[in-house]
PDB file of C-alpha atoms in Angstrom:
ATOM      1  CA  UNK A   1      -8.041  53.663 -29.947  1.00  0.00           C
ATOM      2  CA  UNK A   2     -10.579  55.450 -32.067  1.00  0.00           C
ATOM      3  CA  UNK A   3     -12.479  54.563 -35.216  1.00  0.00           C
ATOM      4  CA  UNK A   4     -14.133  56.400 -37.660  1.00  0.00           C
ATOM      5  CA  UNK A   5     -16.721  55.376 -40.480  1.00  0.00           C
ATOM      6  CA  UNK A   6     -19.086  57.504 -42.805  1.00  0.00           C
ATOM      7  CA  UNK A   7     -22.643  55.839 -43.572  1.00  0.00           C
ATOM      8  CA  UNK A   8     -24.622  57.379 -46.581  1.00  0.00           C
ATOM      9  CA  UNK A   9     -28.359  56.831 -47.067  1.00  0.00           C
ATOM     10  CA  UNK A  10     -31.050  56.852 -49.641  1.00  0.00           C
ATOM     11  CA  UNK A  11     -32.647  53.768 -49.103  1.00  0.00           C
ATOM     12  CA  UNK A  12     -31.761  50.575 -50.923  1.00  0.00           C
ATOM     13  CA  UNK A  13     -33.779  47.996 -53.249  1.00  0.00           C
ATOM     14  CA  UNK A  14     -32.178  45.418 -54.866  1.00  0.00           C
ATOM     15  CA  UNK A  15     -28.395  46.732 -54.519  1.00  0.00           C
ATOM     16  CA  UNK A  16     -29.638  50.359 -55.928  1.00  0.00           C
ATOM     17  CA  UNK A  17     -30.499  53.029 -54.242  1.00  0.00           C
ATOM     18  CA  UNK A  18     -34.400  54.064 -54.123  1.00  0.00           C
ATOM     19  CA  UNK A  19     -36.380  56.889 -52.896  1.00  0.00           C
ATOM     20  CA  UNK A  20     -37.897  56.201 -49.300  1.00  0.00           C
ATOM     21  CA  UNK A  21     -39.746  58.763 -46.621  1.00  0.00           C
ATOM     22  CA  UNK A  22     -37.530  61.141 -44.835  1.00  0.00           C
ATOM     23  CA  UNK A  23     -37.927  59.357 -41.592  1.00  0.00           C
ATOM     24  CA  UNK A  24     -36.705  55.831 -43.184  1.00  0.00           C
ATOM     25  CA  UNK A  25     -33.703  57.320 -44.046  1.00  0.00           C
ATOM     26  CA  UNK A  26     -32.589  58.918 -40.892  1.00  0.00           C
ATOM     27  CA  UNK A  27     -33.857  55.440 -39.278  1.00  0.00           C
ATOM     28  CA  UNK A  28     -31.635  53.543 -41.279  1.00  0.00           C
ATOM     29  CA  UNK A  29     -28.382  55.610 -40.773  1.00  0.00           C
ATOM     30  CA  UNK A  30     -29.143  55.570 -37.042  1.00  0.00           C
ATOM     31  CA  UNK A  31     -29.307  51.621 -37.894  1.00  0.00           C
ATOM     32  CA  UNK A  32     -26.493  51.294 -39.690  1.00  0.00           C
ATOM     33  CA  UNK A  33     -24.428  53.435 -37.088  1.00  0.00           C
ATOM     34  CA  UNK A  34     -25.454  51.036 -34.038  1.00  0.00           C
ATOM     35  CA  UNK A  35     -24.383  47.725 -36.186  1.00  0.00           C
ATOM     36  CA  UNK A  36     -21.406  49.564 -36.934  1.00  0.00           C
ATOM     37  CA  UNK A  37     -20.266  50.092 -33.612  1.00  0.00           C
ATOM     38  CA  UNK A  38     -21.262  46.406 -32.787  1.00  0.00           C
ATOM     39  CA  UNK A  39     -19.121  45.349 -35.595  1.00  0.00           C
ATOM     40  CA  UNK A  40     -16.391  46.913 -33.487  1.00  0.00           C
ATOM     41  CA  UNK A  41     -17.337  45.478 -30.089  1.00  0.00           C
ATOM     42  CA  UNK A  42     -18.797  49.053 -29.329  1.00  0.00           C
ATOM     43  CA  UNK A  43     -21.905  50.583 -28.551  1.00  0.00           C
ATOM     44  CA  UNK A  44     -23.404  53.965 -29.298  1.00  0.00           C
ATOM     45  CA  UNK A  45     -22.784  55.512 -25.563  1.00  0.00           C
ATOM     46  CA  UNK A  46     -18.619  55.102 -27.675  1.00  0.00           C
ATOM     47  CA  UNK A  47     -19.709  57.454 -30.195  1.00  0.00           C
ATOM     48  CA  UNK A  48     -17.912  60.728 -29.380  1.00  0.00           C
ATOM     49  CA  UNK A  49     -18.315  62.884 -32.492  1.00  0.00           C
ATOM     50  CA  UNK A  50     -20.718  62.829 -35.463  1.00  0.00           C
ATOM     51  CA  UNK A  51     -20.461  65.050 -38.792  1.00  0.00           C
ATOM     52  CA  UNK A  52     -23.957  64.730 -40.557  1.00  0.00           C
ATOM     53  CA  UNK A  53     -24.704  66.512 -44.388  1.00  0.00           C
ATOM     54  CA  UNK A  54     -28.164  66.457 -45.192  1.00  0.00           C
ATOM     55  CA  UNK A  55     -29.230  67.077 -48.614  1.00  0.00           C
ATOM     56  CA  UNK A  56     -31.584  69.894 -48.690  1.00  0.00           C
ATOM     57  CA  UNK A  57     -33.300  71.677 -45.280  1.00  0.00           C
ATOM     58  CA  UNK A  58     -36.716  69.397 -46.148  1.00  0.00           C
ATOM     59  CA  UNK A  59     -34.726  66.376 -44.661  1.00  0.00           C
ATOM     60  CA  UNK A  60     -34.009  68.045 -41.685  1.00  0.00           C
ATOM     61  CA  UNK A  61     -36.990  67.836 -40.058  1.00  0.00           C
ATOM     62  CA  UNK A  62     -37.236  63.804 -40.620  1.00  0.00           C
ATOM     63  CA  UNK A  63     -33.515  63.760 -39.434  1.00  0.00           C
ATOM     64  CA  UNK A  64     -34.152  65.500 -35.800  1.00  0.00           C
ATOM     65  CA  UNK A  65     -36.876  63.213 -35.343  1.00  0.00           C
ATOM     66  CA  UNK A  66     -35.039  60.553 -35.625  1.00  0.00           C
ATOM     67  CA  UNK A  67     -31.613  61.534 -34.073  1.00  0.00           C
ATOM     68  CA  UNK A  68     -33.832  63.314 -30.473  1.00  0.00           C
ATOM     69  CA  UNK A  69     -35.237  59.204 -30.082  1.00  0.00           C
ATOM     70  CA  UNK A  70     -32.249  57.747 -30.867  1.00  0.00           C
ATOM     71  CA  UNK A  71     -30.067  59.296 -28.603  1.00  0.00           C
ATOM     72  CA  UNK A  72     -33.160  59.592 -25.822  1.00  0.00           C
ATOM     73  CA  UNK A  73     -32.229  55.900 -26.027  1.00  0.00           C
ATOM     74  CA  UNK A  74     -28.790  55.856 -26.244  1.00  0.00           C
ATOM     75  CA  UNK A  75     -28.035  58.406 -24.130  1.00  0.00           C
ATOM     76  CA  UNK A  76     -30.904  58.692 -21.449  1.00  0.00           C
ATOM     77  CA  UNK A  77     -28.365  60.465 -18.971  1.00  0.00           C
ATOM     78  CA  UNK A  78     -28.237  63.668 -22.041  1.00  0.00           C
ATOM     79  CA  UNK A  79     -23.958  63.105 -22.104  1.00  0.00           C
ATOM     80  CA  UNK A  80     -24.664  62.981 -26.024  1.00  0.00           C
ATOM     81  CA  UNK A  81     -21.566  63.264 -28.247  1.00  0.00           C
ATOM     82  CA  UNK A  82     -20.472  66.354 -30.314  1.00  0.00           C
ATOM     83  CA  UNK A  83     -22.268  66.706 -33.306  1.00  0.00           C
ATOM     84  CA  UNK A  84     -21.746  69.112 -36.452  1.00  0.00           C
ATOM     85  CA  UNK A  85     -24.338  69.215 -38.989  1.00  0.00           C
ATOM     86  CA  UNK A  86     -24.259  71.043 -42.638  1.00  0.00           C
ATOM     87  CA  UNK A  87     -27.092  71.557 -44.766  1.00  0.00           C
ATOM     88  CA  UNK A  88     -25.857  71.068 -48.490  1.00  0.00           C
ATOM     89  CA  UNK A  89     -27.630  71.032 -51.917  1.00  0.00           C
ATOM     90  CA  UNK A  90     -26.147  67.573 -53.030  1.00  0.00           C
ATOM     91  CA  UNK A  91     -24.597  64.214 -51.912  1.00  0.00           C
ATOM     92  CA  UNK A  92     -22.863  62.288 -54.680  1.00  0.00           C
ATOM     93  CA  UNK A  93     -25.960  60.625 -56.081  1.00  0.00           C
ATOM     94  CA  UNK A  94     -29.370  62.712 -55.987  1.00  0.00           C
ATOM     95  CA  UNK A  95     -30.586  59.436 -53.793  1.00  0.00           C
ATOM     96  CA  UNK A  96     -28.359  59.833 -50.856  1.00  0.00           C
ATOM     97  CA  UNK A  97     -30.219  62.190 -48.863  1.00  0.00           C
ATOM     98  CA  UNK A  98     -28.432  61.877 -46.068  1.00  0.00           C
ATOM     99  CA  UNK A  99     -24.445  61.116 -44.832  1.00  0.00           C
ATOM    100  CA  UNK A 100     -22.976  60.825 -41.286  1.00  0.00           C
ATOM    101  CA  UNK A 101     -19.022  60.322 -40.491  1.00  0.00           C
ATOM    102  CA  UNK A 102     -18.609  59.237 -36.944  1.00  0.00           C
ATOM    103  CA  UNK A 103     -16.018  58.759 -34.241  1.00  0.00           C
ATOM    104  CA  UNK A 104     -16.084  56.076 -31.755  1.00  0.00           C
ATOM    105  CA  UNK A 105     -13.766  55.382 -28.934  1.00  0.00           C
ATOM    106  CA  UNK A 106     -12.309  52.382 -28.372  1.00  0.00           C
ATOM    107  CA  UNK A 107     -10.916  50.348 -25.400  1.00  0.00           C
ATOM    108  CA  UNK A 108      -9.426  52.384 -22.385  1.00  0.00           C
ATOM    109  CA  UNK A 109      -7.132  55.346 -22.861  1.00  0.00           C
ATOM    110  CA  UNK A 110      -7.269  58.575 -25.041  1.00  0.00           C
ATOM    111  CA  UNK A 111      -7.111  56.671 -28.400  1.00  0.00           C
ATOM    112  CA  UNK A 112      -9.795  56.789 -31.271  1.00  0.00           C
ATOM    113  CA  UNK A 113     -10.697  55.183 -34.713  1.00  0.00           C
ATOM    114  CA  UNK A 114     -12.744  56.828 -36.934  1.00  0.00           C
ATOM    115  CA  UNK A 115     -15.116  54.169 -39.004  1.00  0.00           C
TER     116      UNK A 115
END
């Protein structure tokens, strides 16, 4: 079974969105993708494919930085999963700097969800 799930980021204060540092950002989406996974009784070493946008190439660098520790941690053996990244001049809000869709595998066989 697979999953799939998108997280967007910009930061958030008091249920709207606010401007943080580059490096939050791409924290927080790593964040949000590991409690994700938990939610579904997963764990990152599940994720097999990630689509990232980043708004604007300035992001980028705050994005590597934080993706290179991430999966130093979650995948120390370097079997990371496939990931596709696109540099675009916009999300939907000119807060969200940065938006990842992921697939995770789930249980035993060849079956995925995408959350």
């Amino acid at each position: 079974m697979c999953a799939g799930f998108r997280i967007r980021a910009g930061g958030q204060s008091a249920g709207r969105l606010a401007r943080r540092p580059r490096r939050f950002v791409s924290d927080q989406i790593f964040a949000n993708l590991q409690a994700a996974c938990e939610e579904l009784r997963a764990t990152p070493r599940d994720l097999v494919k990630l689509l990232t946008f980043v708004a604007g190439s300035h992001h980028l660098s705050g994005f590597y930085a934080a993706r290179e520790e991430v999966f130093a941690e979650w995948h120390p053996d370097g079997d990371v999963p496939a990931h596709s990244l696109a540099v675009v001049s916009a999300l939907a809000t000119p807060e969200l700097t940065v938006e990842v869709e992921a697939v995770v595998a789930l249980g035993k066989g060849n079956a995925f969800q995408m959350i």
